[in-house]
Amino acid sequence: MRKSLPFILAASALAMAQSPRAVLGWGLETSSADGPSRAMGEAAQALRTDRSWDPQLEARSAFASLTAFEVQVAPGLVTIDDDKTQNTVGTAALPRVSLSIPLGRFGHLGLGYWQRYQRGLDWTSSDSLVSLSGEGGAFQGDLGYSYAIPWARGLALGATYHRVLGSDRILGKEDFKASDEASVLQLRDTVQKRYWGDYWTSSVYFTKSNFDVGVWMDFAGDVEVTTARGATAQTFSDKSTKSVSPPLSLGTAIGWRFQDRHALVGSFQSTSWDGVVSGSSRQFEGGLGWQREGSGDRFDEYWRRLTFRAGAMGGFGGPAEVVTIAGTSGLGMPLGNAGTLDLSLQVGQNDVDNGGPSLKETFVRLYVTVTGASSWGKSFRTRR
Amino acid sequence: MLAGCGFSDSSNYAGGAFLDAQGHSVSGRAEASLGATTRSVEYLPPEGYPALPGMSPTLAIGTVGADSVRAVFGFDLRESAGWGDLAFLQRHPIRAITFSVGDTAWKPAVRLRLVRSDSATLPALFMGIEPSQLTQTRILWDTVVQLAADSVGMYNIRIDSALSESIRVSLTQERGWLAVLLDPLAASGSYTKTMTNIGAQPVLDRDTLPITLGGWGGVLATRNVYNRAASSSSDAIGWWAGTGRRARFELDGDAIRASLHRQVPANDISPETDNSYHVLQARANLGIKSWAASANASKRMLLTSKVIDREDSAHLVLGTPARMPSSVLSTEESGVDGDIEVKCTELVPSKLADCSVVIAGTAQFNYTRLASVNLNFLAFNQDHFWLRTDVADQAEFEVLNNLRVSVRSENSDHGGSHLWVKWIRIYSKHASDSQNDSVGVRSKATLVDGANTIELEMRSALTQVIVQKKRKVVLDLVPVGGSAYGLDLWTAQMATGTKLIDSVHVLLRPRDGRNF
């Protein structure tokens, strides 16, 4: 695994998720779910864990006792169908990298990279003369801090600062060769966007006995979107900069652990796209999931130490009124003393439902998550 | 759901209608025919400094149609090195002018003039000013001789004994220069070779050692002068020795845009630019009234264009530097630490000025027209140039990548009072589109026997005419010769001198939906 990881990362950097939907807004959005949550309908934000960090529900990590580092990659396939043409293309993404650091009685610090948006697009006209491609995307550098309230057992508060940055580009290209000319004329159109800004998320988390619940809310921020246009032999005005607030979410998640190793999770989130994509309605997303945790005894047989997960998720609204429905399943495999490899499979469909031309994406994504955890900075807090 | 769908990493064709609905439509290709109304046409020398004497690797001589290429030789009679002292010269008078040419079959009738000149006036002879208009020159001999090579391939023009004696006698009082002007007369008769190059250095033969060509600032005192026939039209372009002529014109962008939008509707929302189209192909038809060329000359043309950002003109007073105004290019924009100036001083009163571009007090080297026509911008440089002030003359050249200067003399007898300098800030430059097919130059893009039109690809230039609503776009119809510069000469008179382009057939694709 150690040897193959650089290859997976490199492959992710080379190929991005592909869908014509990527022209909308800031591109295709990827949630911040951690590896295990990907297999539980992306609904396990509230499920208490030592091995992960969620940039939205930072408060959960106030009770973490292990320093954890997580890298997630997601190769996949997507079939794009517009009722007339159907193509299946490969996709890849590096959705997140995170570091969770317990600070003992001083709380918890979380650091993360979240490739939230991707302008992954590849389209060629039916006569093969013109093509559109997209690349890059806005991502977030996240810094979170949480603190377990000493006088309120099981209650923690958290806040996350999101630095939004990155750039994306849509490139239109046409090659033209006249029958009586030796050279090929290449015409290009480019729109490049750069993102720079920030916003905050606050979160509250409560855990008691086998029950966990968390709530998070984004506060309006300010992101400058600078647009530069270019095209072969054309002249455009200088770059234009618009200041907008990023999409703002309000969400909640719960987790219930039962029968020692089992857990049920659920989450619900609403996101406002006002100002980001004009005319977009509010987006609603939710998920449900189940997990059977493997044995923690390293001397048990390996299959007993595996963690099994399943779930479902869906959503509607947002840019182009996309309806999403997907089933998820996954496996958590221990790697040595402190590491885990989580494989999370998502099979689902995105269906544009805005009354316009049909566009349906059927996707299969495999989230491969490697997590390393150790007892550095082990928490002194044991209250619940 | 994925059953039956083979994995493909090739292009995705699905989603076109969705993209169209989101404003990312791709319009189909369209064709249009444009009248290409012309706002202005002027005929100018090629780019660069006029070359000083001795720079050309080839000293050409001959005729092109009714025009001719003059060869000027200068023999320095002040200088004794190489031919002995004055007394020796007086004992051995000049008997003949001897030279050789590249082709011994060349046997034209030539007008020969021997001219005595002082050093100050000699540049005027090199620049084509007639000796009769110069007070400091004296025409010793003005005759027409029928040239023919001798048995060893040399051309000898015998000087009669009376003239030889006259020169010998006058040497005591009149040292100076002896200039030889050779003007071939229009070719006629049995021979077709109209252009040739002078090979071995011309000499003045004496009884003993010949007098060789004088040195002029470290180079040979030789230069070509192109003489247009009196009957020649000014509506002509051409490629000829040491210079040439291009046509500069401005198309009516408003009319072209209006015509284009009528034929191929597309969005046009910006008041500054019209980015509505990608021009895939634009073939311009130019009518040619007549043309003449030396044998085997490659008779091609290119269409280049420049988008002008700003320009400023000012009178140029002889002896007084003209400084580039900061409104054209500020110090921060130019990156030049110091003033950029053009300075012209009088070289031959009311006839010739010596000019240079001075940056921060230092005269700058710049390429000459020889560099442009030889496509060698390293070898043909000089730090000053001569400009005629007795007739209309012009030199245009680059000073910086985005700054051009045009120094123009108007047709006047008042010399410096009618010199102008124009500072031109370039927004963008666009080289000519390729006129080649897989074999070479497209046959329609070169002048051939029997053809009265030429078809040039001009997509880059036309694109700028369409795109630039507020900026001026100037187009240059530039003649191109062959590799054997000096001999590949041609001229072409345009059929419609004030319109230049008859029509343009355009293949384009509207950029609707490319605004993303």
mmCIF file of C-alpha atoms in Angstrom, chain B residues 63-383:
data_model
loop_
_atom_site.group_PDB
_atom_site.id
_atom_site.type_symbol
_atom_site.label_atom_id
_atom_site.label_comp_id
_atom_site.label_asym_id
_atom_site.label_seq_id
_atom_site.Cartn_x
_atom_site.Cartn_y
_atom_site.Cartn_z
ATOM 1 C CA THR B 63 15.922 47.029 -65.380
ATOM 2 C CA VAL B 64 12.566 45.853 -64.123
ATOM 3 C CA GLY B 65 9.897 46.747 -66.596
ATOM 4 C CA ALA B 66 10.211 50.461 -67.250
ATOM 5 C CA ASP B 67 12.089 51.002 -64.012
ATOM 6 C CA SER B 68 15.792 50.653 -63.494
ATOM 7 C CA VAL B 69 18.266 49.910 -60.770
ATOM 8 C CA ARG B 70 21.206 52.300 -60.696
ATOM 9 C CA ALA B 71 24.624 51.335 -59.461
ATOM 10 C CA VAL B 72 26.724 54.068 -57.867
ATOM 11 C CA PHE B 73 30.479 53.646 -57.368
ATOM 12 C CA GLY B 74 32.628 56.091 -55.475
ATOM 13 C CA PHE B 75 36.382 56.433 -56.038
ATOM 14 C CA ASP B 76 38.195 58.414 -53.406
ATOM 15 C CA LEU B 77 40.701 60.623 -55.192
ATOM 16 C CA ARG B 78 41.796 62.227 -51.948
ATOM 17 C CA GLU B 79 43.286 59.013 -50.758
ATOM 18 C CA SER B 80 46.624 57.985 -52.180
ATOM 19 C CA ALA B 81 46.913 54.595 -50.536
ATOM 20 C CA GLY B 82 46.531 51.915 -53.156
ATOM 21 C CA TRP B 83 47.247 54.111 -56.141
ATOM 22 C CA GLY B 84 50.294 56.172 -55.242
ATOM 23 C CA ASP B 85 50.751 59.847 -54.667
ATOM 24 C CA LEU B 86 49.275 62.695 -56.646
ATOM 25 C CA ALA B 87 52.286 63.048 -58.873
ATOM 26 C CA PHE B 88 52.073 59.353 -59.741
ATOM 27 C CA LEU B 89 48.409 59.714 -60.641
ATOM 28 C CA GLN B 90 49.198 62.708 -62.776
ATOM 29 C CA ARG B 91 51.775 60.656 -64.661
ATOM 30 C CA HIS B 92 49.356 57.770 -65.187
ATOM 31 C CA PRO B 93 45.877 59.143 -65.999
ATOM 32 C CA ILE B 94 42.642 57.180 -65.796
ATOM 33 C CA ARG B 95 41.901 55.287 -69.003
ATOM 34 C CA ALA B 96 38.790 53.210 -68.336
ATOM 35 C CA ILE B 97 36.166 51.989 -65.873
ATOM 36 C CA THR B 98 36.341 48.229 -65.515
ATOM 37 C CA PHE B 99 34.031 45.791 -63.765
ATOM 38 C CA SER B 100 32.531 42.379 -64.181
ATOM 39 C CA VAL B 101 29.016 41.075 -63.740
ATOM 40 C CA GLY B 102 27.519 37.758 -62.816
ATOM 41 C CA ASP B 103 26.237 37.063 -66.282
ATOM 42 C CA THR B 104 28.439 37.887 -69.262
ATOM 43 C CA ALA B 105 25.433 37.655 -71.581
ATOM 44 C CA TRP B 106 24.278 40.926 -70.087
ATOM 45 C CA LYS B 107 24.737 43.662 -72.699
ATOM 46 C CA PRO B 108 22.430 46.578 -72.112
ATOM 47 C CA ALA B 109 22.641 50.177 -73.105
ATOM 48 C CA VAL B 110 23.694 52.147 -70.038
ATOM 49 C CA ARG B 111 23.630 55.815 -69.222
ATOM 50 C CA LEU B 112 27.007 56.594 -67.706
ATOM 51 C CA ARG B 113 27.798 59.650 -65.683
ATOM 52 C CA LEU B 114 31.124 60.571 -64.178
ATOM 53 C CA VAL B 115 30.659 63.073 -61.406
ATOM 54 C CA ARG B 116 33.175 64.973 -59.314
ATOM 55 C CA SER B 117 31.908 65.475 -55.806
ATOM 56 C CA ASP B 118 33.157 66.588 -52.452
ATOM 57 C CA SER B 119 32.777 64.338 -49.444
ATOM 58 C CA ALA B 120 29.862 66.284 -48.019
ATOM 59 C CA THR B 121 27.777 65.914 -51.155
ATOM 60 C CA LEU B 122 28.621 62.347 -52.055
ATOM 61 C CA PRO B 123 25.855 60.894 -49.799
ATOM 62 C CA ALA B 124 23.343 62.721 -51.975
ATOM 63 C CA LEU B 125 24.546 60.766 -55.001
ATOM 64 C CA PHE B 126 24.271 57.514 -53.074
ATOM 65 C CA MET B 127 20.683 58.435 -52.189
ATOM 66 C CA GLY B 128 19.653 58.980 -55.798
ATOM 67 C CA ILE B 129 19.671 62.761 -55.932
ATOM 68 C CA GLU B 130 20.459 63.882 -59.409
ATOM 69 C CA PRO B 131 23.917 65.461 -59.677
ATOM 70 C CA SER B 132 22.452 68.346 -61.634
ATOM 71 C CA GLN B 133 20.597 69.379 -58.483
ATOM 72 C CA LEU B 134 23.714 69.477 -56.362
ATOM 73 C CA THR B 135 25.857 72.591 -56.283
ATOM 74 C CA GLN B 136 28.975 70.854 -55.036
ATOM 75 C CA THR B 137 29.123 68.354 -57.881
ATOM 76 C CA ARG B 138 30.346 68.631 -61.401
ATOM 77 C CA ILE B 139 29.280 66.287 -64.160
ATOM 78 C CA LEU B 140 32.360 65.347 -66.154
ATOM 79 C CA TRP B 141 30.752 62.958 -68.577
ATOM 80 C CA ASP B 142 27.154 62.090 -69.370
ATOM 81 C CA THR B 143 26.840 59.533 -72.127
ATOM 82 C CA VAL B 144 25.113 56.334 -73.199
ATOM 83 C CA VAL B 145 27.291 53.326 -73.852
ATOM 84 C CA GLN B 146 26.418 49.909 -75.167
ATOM 85 C CA LEU B 147 27.970 47.430 -72.787
ATOM 86 C CA ALA B 148 29.341 44.074 -73.754
ATOM 87 C CA ALA B 149 31.750 41.724 -72.062
ATOM 88 C CA ASP B 150 35.209 41.303 -73.523
ATOM 89 C CA SER B 151 36.906 37.994 -74.157
ATOM 90 C CA VAL B 152 37.673 37.451 -70.469
ATOM 91 C CA GLY B 153 34.229 38.483 -69.286
ATOM 92 C CA MET B 154 35.142 42.008 -68.191
ATOM 93 C CA TYR B 155 33.242 45.179 -69.006
ATOM 94 C CA ASN B 156 35.471 48.095 -69.985
ATOM 95 C CA ILE B 157 34.182 51.581 -70.536
ATOM 96 C CA ARG B 158 36.926 53.572 -72.176
ATOM 97 C CA ILE B 159 37.333 57.186 -71.156
ATOM 98 C CA ASP B 160 38.319 59.364 -74.006
ATOM 99 C CA SER B 161 41.715 60.948 -73.793
ATOM 100 C CA ALA B 162 40.442 64.518 -73.533
ATOM 101 C CA LEU B 163 38.384 63.702 -70.489
ATOM 102 C CA SER B 164 41.174 61.681 -68.988
ATOM 103 C CA GLU B 165 43.485 64.594 -69.465
ATOM 104 C CA SER B 166 40.944 66.932 -67.955
ATOM 105 C CA ILE B 167 40.678 64.804 -64.854
ATOM 106 C CA ARG B 168 44.419 64.552 -64.588
ATOM 107 C CA VAL B 169 44.872 68.286 -64.825
ATOM 108 C CA SER B 170 42.164 69.070 -62.340
ATOM 109 C CA LEU B 171 43.555 66.790 -59.687
ATOM 110 C CA THR B 172 45.792 69.486 -58.311
ATOM 111 C CA GLN B 173 42.899 71.744 -57.337
ATOM 112 C CA GLU B 174 40.069 69.271 -57.082
ATOM 113 C CA ARG B 175 40.787 66.128 -55.123
ATOM 114 C CA GLY B 176 37.408 64.965 -53.702
ATOM 115 C CA TRP B 177 35.576 61.939 -55.127
ATOM 116 C CA LEU B 178 34.893 60.616 -58.566
ATOM 117 C CA ALA B 179 31.441 59.030 -58.620
ATOM 118 C CA VAL B 180 30.285 56.707 -61.373
ATOM 119 C CA LEU B 181 26.546 56.472 -61.977
ATOM 120 C CA LEU B 182 25.374 53.603 -64.172
ATOM 121 C CA ASP B 183 21.728 53.652 -65.224
ATOM 122 C CA PRO B 184 20.759 50.733 -67.465
ATOM 123 C CA LEU B 185 18.174 51.622 -70.030
ATOM 124 C CA ALA B 186 15.087 49.497 -70.510
ATOM 125 C CA ALA B 187 15.908 46.107 -71.936
ATOM 126 C CA SER B 188 15.105 45.553 -75.542
ATOM 127 C CA GLY B 189 16.222 43.447 -78.414
ATOM 128 C CA SER B 190 17.581 39.984 -78.238
ATOM 129 C CA TYR B 191 18.582 39.551 -74.634
ATOM 130 C CA THR B 192 16.135 38.828 -71.843
ATOM 131 C CA LYS B 193 18.426 38.979 -68.874
ATOM 132 C CA THR B 194 17.560 42.330 -67.394
ATOM 133 C CA MET B 195 19.117 42.095 -63.990
ATOM 134 C CA THR B 196 22.552 41.088 -62.927
ATOM 135 C CA ASN B 197 24.971 41.662 -60.127
ATOM 136 C CA ILE B 198 28.314 43.365 -60.280
ATOM 137 C CA GLY B 199 30.894 40.789 -59.319
ATOM 138 C CA ALA B 200 34.513 41.879 -59.171
ATOM 139 C CA GLN B 201 35.041 45.300 -57.665
ATOM 140 C CA PRO B 202 34.888 48.090 -60.204
ATOM 141 C CA VAL B 203 38.167 49.897 -60.739
ATOM 142 C CA LEU B 204 39.449 52.905 -62.601
ATOM 143 C CA ASP B 205 42.073 51.587 -64.964
ATOM 144 C CA ARG B 206 45.337 53.411 -65.447
ATOM 145 C CA ASP B 207 48.517 52.485 -67.119
ATOM 146 C CA THR B 208 49.714 50.891 -63.918
ATOM 147 C CA LEU B 209 47.873 50.054 -60.678
ATOM 148 C CA PRO B 210 44.115 50.619 -60.929
ATOM 149 C CA ILE B 211 42.220 52.862 -58.524
ATOM 150 C CA THR B 212 39.915 50.774 -56.412
ATOM 151 C CA LEU B 213 36.643 51.728 -54.792
ATOM 152 C CA GLY B 214 36.848 54.204 -51.976
ATOM 153 C CA GLY B 215 36.065 53.357 -48.390
ATOM 154 C CA TRP B 216 33.049 54.912 -46.806
ATOM 155 C CA GLY B 217 32.994 54.558 -43.056
ATOM 156 C CA GLY B 218 34.651 51.174 -43.196
ATOM 157 C CA VAL B 219 32.557 49.854 -46.085
ATOM 158 C CA LEU B 220 32.792 50.138 -49.832
ATOM 159 C CA ALA B 221 31.455 53.275 -51.458
ATOM 160 C CA THR B 222 28.725 51.545 -53.444
ATOM 161 C CA ARG B 223 24.987 51.704 -53.386
ATOM 162 C CA ASN B 224 21.977 50.874 -55.472
ATOM 163 C CA VAL B 225 19.280 53.394 -56.280
ATOM 164 C CA TYR B 226 15.911 52.336 -57.583
ATOM 165 C CA ASN B 227 14.568 54.679 -60.218
ATOM 166 C CA ARG B 228 10.928 54.626 -61.023
ATOM 167 C CA ALA B 229 10.099 55.416 -64.587
ATOM 168 C CA ALA B 230 8.492 58.783 -65.056
ATOM 169 C CA SER B 231 5.376 57.119 -66.384
ATOM 170 C CA SER B 232 5.089 54.700 -63.458
ATOM 171 C CA SER B 233 2.014 54.794 -61.321
ATOM 172 C CA SER B 234 2.387 55.360 -57.619
ATOM 173 C CA ASP B 235 -0.162 52.589 -56.981
ATOM 174 C CA ALA B 236 2.485 49.948 -57.066
ATOM 175 C CA ILE B 237 4.234 47.670 -54.693
ATOM 176 C CA GLY B 238 7.462 45.905 -55.359
ATOM 177 C CA TRP B 239 10.591 44.271 -54.179
ATOM 178 C CA TRP B 240 13.699 45.887 -55.448
ATOM 179 C CA ALA B 241 17.291 46.571 -54.684
ATOM 180 C CA GLY B 242 17.873 48.005 -51.237
ATOM 181 C CA THR B 243 14.322 49.069 -50.695
ATOM 182 C CA GLY B 244 10.960 48.445 -52.313
ATOM 183 C CA ARG B 245 7.440 49.559 -51.721
ATOM 184 C CA ARG B 246 4.581 48.213 -49.677
ATOM 185 C CA ALA B 247 0.957 49.262 -49.489
ATOM 186 C CA ARG B 248 -0.434 50.307 -46.157
ATOM 187 C CA PHE B 249 -4.169 50.454 -45.842
ATOM 188 C CA GLU B 250 -6.961 50.594 -43.353
ATOM 189 C CA LEU B 251 -10.184 48.702 -43.868
ATOM 190 C CA ASP B 252 -13.544 50.043 -42.812
ATOM 191 C CA GLY B 253 -14.123 47.900 -39.735
ATOM 192 C CA ASP B 254 -17.602 49.304 -39.095
ATOM 193 C CA ALA B 255 -18.779 48.358 -42.559
ATOM 194 C CA ILE B 256 -17.191 44.933 -42.355
ATOM 195 C CA ARG B 257 -18.741 44.202 -38.955
ATOM 196 C CA ALA B 258 -22.139 45.380 -40.134
ATOM 197 C CA SER B 259 -21.950 43.235 -43.246
ATOM 198 C CA LEU B 260 -20.774 40.247 -41.276
ATOM 199 C CA HIS B 261 -23.518 40.507 -38.679
ATOM 200 C CA ARG B 262 -26.107 40.790 -41.415
ATOM 201 C CA GLN B 263 -24.875 37.615 -43.045
ATOM 202 C CA VAL B 264 -24.016 35.644 -39.917
ATOM 203 C CA PRO B 265 -25.937 36.929 -36.883
ATOM 204 C CA ALA B 266 -24.059 36.688 -33.630
ATOM 205 C CA ASN B 267 -23.848 38.404 -30.283
ATOM 206 C CA ASP B 268 -21.964 41.652 -30.104
ATOM 207 C CA ILE B 269 -22.223 43.140 -26.655
ATOM 208 C CA SER B 270 -19.001 44.958 -25.936
ATOM 209 C CA PRO B 271 -18.617 48.596 -26.986
ATOM 210 C CA GLU B 272 -14.846 48.182 -27.200
ATOM 211 C CA THR B 273 -14.472 44.949 -29.113
ATOM 212 C CA ASP B 274 -16.438 42.553 -31.236
ATOM 213 C CA ASN B 275 -15.504 39.046 -30.203
ATOM 214 C CA SER B 276 -18.396 37.463 -32.052
ATOM 215 C CA TYR B 277 -16.451 35.307 -34.456
ATOM 216 C CA HIS B 278 -13.557 33.001 -34.862
ATOM 217 C CA VAL B 279 -12.326 33.539 -38.399
ATOM 218 C CA LEU B 280 -11.208 30.202 -39.752
ATOM 219 C CA GLN B 281 -10.309 31.372 -43.207
ATOM 220 C CA ALA B 282 -10.363 34.697 -45.013
ATOM 221 C CA ARG B 283 -9.291 34.775 -48.611
ATOM 222 C CA ALA B 284 -8.767 38.226 -50.041
ATOM 223 C CA ASN B 285 -8.779 38.827 -53.767
ATOM 224 C CA LEU B 286 -6.553 41.614 -54.986
ATOM 225 C CA GLY B 287 -6.653 42.851 -58.528
ATOM 226 C CA ILE B 288 -3.347 43.385 -60.300
ATOM 227 C CA LYS B 289 -3.295 45.757 -63.233
ATOM 228 C CA SER B 290 0.182 44.898 -64.409
ATOM 229 C CA TRP B 291 3.410 43.537 -63.126
ATOM 230 C CA ALA B 292 7.014 43.156 -64.162
ATOM 231 C CA ALA B 293 9.680 40.927 -62.734
ATOM 232 C CA SER B 294 13.200 39.828 -63.253
ATOM 233 C CA ALA B 295 13.727 36.276 -64.381
ATOM 234 C CA ASN B 296 12.877 33.630 -61.789
ATOM 235 C CA ALA B 297 11.793 36.186 -59.210
ATOM 236 C CA SER B 298 9.468 34.829 -56.566
ATOM 237 C CA LYS B 299 6.585 37.240 -56.812
ATOM 238 C CA ARG B 300 4.772 36.862 -53.519
ATOM 239 C CA MET B 301 2.987 39.115 -51.073
ATOM 240 C CA LEU B 302 2.166 38.921 -47.412
ATOM 241 C CA LEU B 303 -0.489 40.677 -45.394
ATOM 242 C CA THR B 304 0.586 41.749 -41.952
ATOM 243 C CA SER B 305 -1.388 43.824 -39.494
ATOM 244 C CA LYS B 306 -0.839 45.978 -36.467
ATOM 245 C CA VAL B 307 -3.280 47.233 -33.916
ATOM 246 C CA ILE B 308 -2.430 50.778 -32.900
ATOM 247 C CA ASP B 309 -2.907 51.703 -29.284
ATOM 248 C CA ARG B 310 -1.880 55.353 -29.399
ATOM 249 C CA GLU B 311 0.077 57.614 -31.663
ATOM 250 C CA ASP B 312 1.383 61.135 -31.608
ATOM 251 C CA SER B 313 2.945 63.287 -34.319
ATOM 252 C CA ALA B 314 5.201 66.293 -34.078
ATOM 253 C CA HIS B 315 7.256 68.534 -36.308
ATOM 254 C CA LEU B 316 10.874 67.565 -36.431
ATOM 255 C CA VAL B 317 13.278 70.482 -36.480
ATOM 256 C CA LEU B 318 16.701 69.777 -37.906
ATOM 257 C CA GLY B 319 19.326 69.801 -35.209
ATOM 258 C CA THR B 320 16.781 69.600 -32.389
ATOM 259 C CA PRO B 321 15.947 66.249 -30.814
ATOM 260 C CA ALA B 322 12.272 65.303 -30.785
ATOM 261 C CA ARG B 323 11.402 63.552 -27.546
ATOM 262 C CA MET B 324 8.790 60.850 -27.331
ATOM 263 C CA PRO B 325 5.893 62.164 -25.264
ATOM 264 C CA SER B 326 5.010 60.196 -22.167
ATOM 265 C CA SER B 327 1.415 60.094 -23.390
ATOM 266 C CA VAL B 328 2.530 57.496 -25.918
ATOM 267 C CA LEU B 329 4.612 55.394 -23.600
ATOM 268 C CA SER B 330 5.580 56.264 -20.062
ATOM 269 C CA THR B 331 8.961 55.452 -18.596
ATOM 270 C CA GLU B 332 7.358 52.730 -16.495
ATOM 271 C CA GLU B 333 5.727 51.205 -19.558
ATOM 272 C CA SER B 334 8.805 51.365 -21.759
ATOM 273 C CA GLY B 335 11.243 50.193 -19.130
ATOM 274 C CA VAL B 336 13.799 52.522 -20.674
ATOM 275 C CA ASP B 337 15.839 54.568 -18.249
ATOM 276 C CA GLY B 338 16.145 57.784 -20.172
ATOM 277 C CA ASP B 339 14.532 59.783 -22.926
ATOM 278 C CA ILE B 340 13.748 58.297 -26.306
ATOM 279 C CA GLU B 341 14.448 60.837 -29.016
ATOM 280 C CA VAL B 342 14.777 61.175 -32.757
ATOM 281 C CA LYS B 343 17.361 63.611 -33.982
ATOM 282 C CA CYS B 344 17.971 64.689 -37.564
ATOM 283 C CA THR B 345 20.731 66.980 -38.691
ATOM 284 C CA GLU B 346 21.213 68.480 -42.101
ATOM 285 C CA LEU B 347 23.671 66.503 -44.194
ATOM 286 C CA VAL B 348 23.248 68.134 -47.611
ATOM 287 C CA PRO B 349 21.372 71.421 -47.374
ATOM 288 C CA SER B 350 17.739 71.081 -48.420
ATOM 289 C CA LYS B 351 18.478 67.653 -49.838
ATOM 290 C CA LEU B 352 19.445 65.152 -47.218
ATOM 291 C CA ALA B 353 19.232 64.719 -43.461
ATOM 292 C CA ASP B 354 21.104 62.347 -41.206
ATOM 293 C CA CYS B 355 18.845 60.883 -38.536
ATOM 294 C CA SER B 356 19.165 58.593 -35.586
ATOM 295 C CA VAL B 357 17.166 57.335 -32.616
ATOM 296 C CA VAL B 358 18.789 58.316 -29.375
ATOM 297 C CA ILE B 359 17.964 56.535 -26.147
ATOM 298 C CA ALA B 360 19.439 57.933 -22.975
ATOM 299 C CA GLY B 361 21.993 59.875 -25.010
ATOM 300 C CA THR B 362 23.176 56.961 -27.152
ATOM 301 C CA ALA B 363 22.329 56.449 -30.801
ATOM 302 C CA GLN B 364 20.630 53.096 -31.117
ATOM 303 C CA PHE B 365 21.421 50.494 -33.710
ATOM 304 C CA ASN B 366 18.433 49.428 -35.703
ATOM 305 C CA TYR B 367 17.782 47.085 -38.560
ATOM 306 C CA THR B 368 17.824 48.313 -42.132
ATOM 307 C CA ARG B 369 15.554 47.481 -44.999
ATOM 308 C CA LEU B 370 18.244 45.116 -46.168
ATOM 309 C CA ALA B 371 17.676 43.221 -42.931
ATOM 310 C CA SER B 372 13.966 43.026 -43.646
ATOM 311 C CA VAL B 373 14.369 41.790 -47.173
ATOM 312 C CA ASN B 374 17.222 39.426 -46.349
ATOM 313 C CA LEU B 375 15.527 38.290 -43.123
ATOM 314 C CA ASN B 376 18.792 38.791 -41.320
ATOM 315 C CA PHE B 377 18.348 41.202 -38.456
ATOM 316 C CA LEU B 378 21.824 40.783 -37.050
ATOM 317 C CA ALA B 379 24.013 41.553 -40.014
ATOM 318 C CA PHE B 380 22.279 44.605 -41.415
ATOM 319 C CA ASN B 381 22.251 47.077 -38.572
ATOM 320 C CA GLN B 382 23.326 50.683 -38.345
ATOM 321 C CA ASP B 383 22.935 53.501 -35.856
#
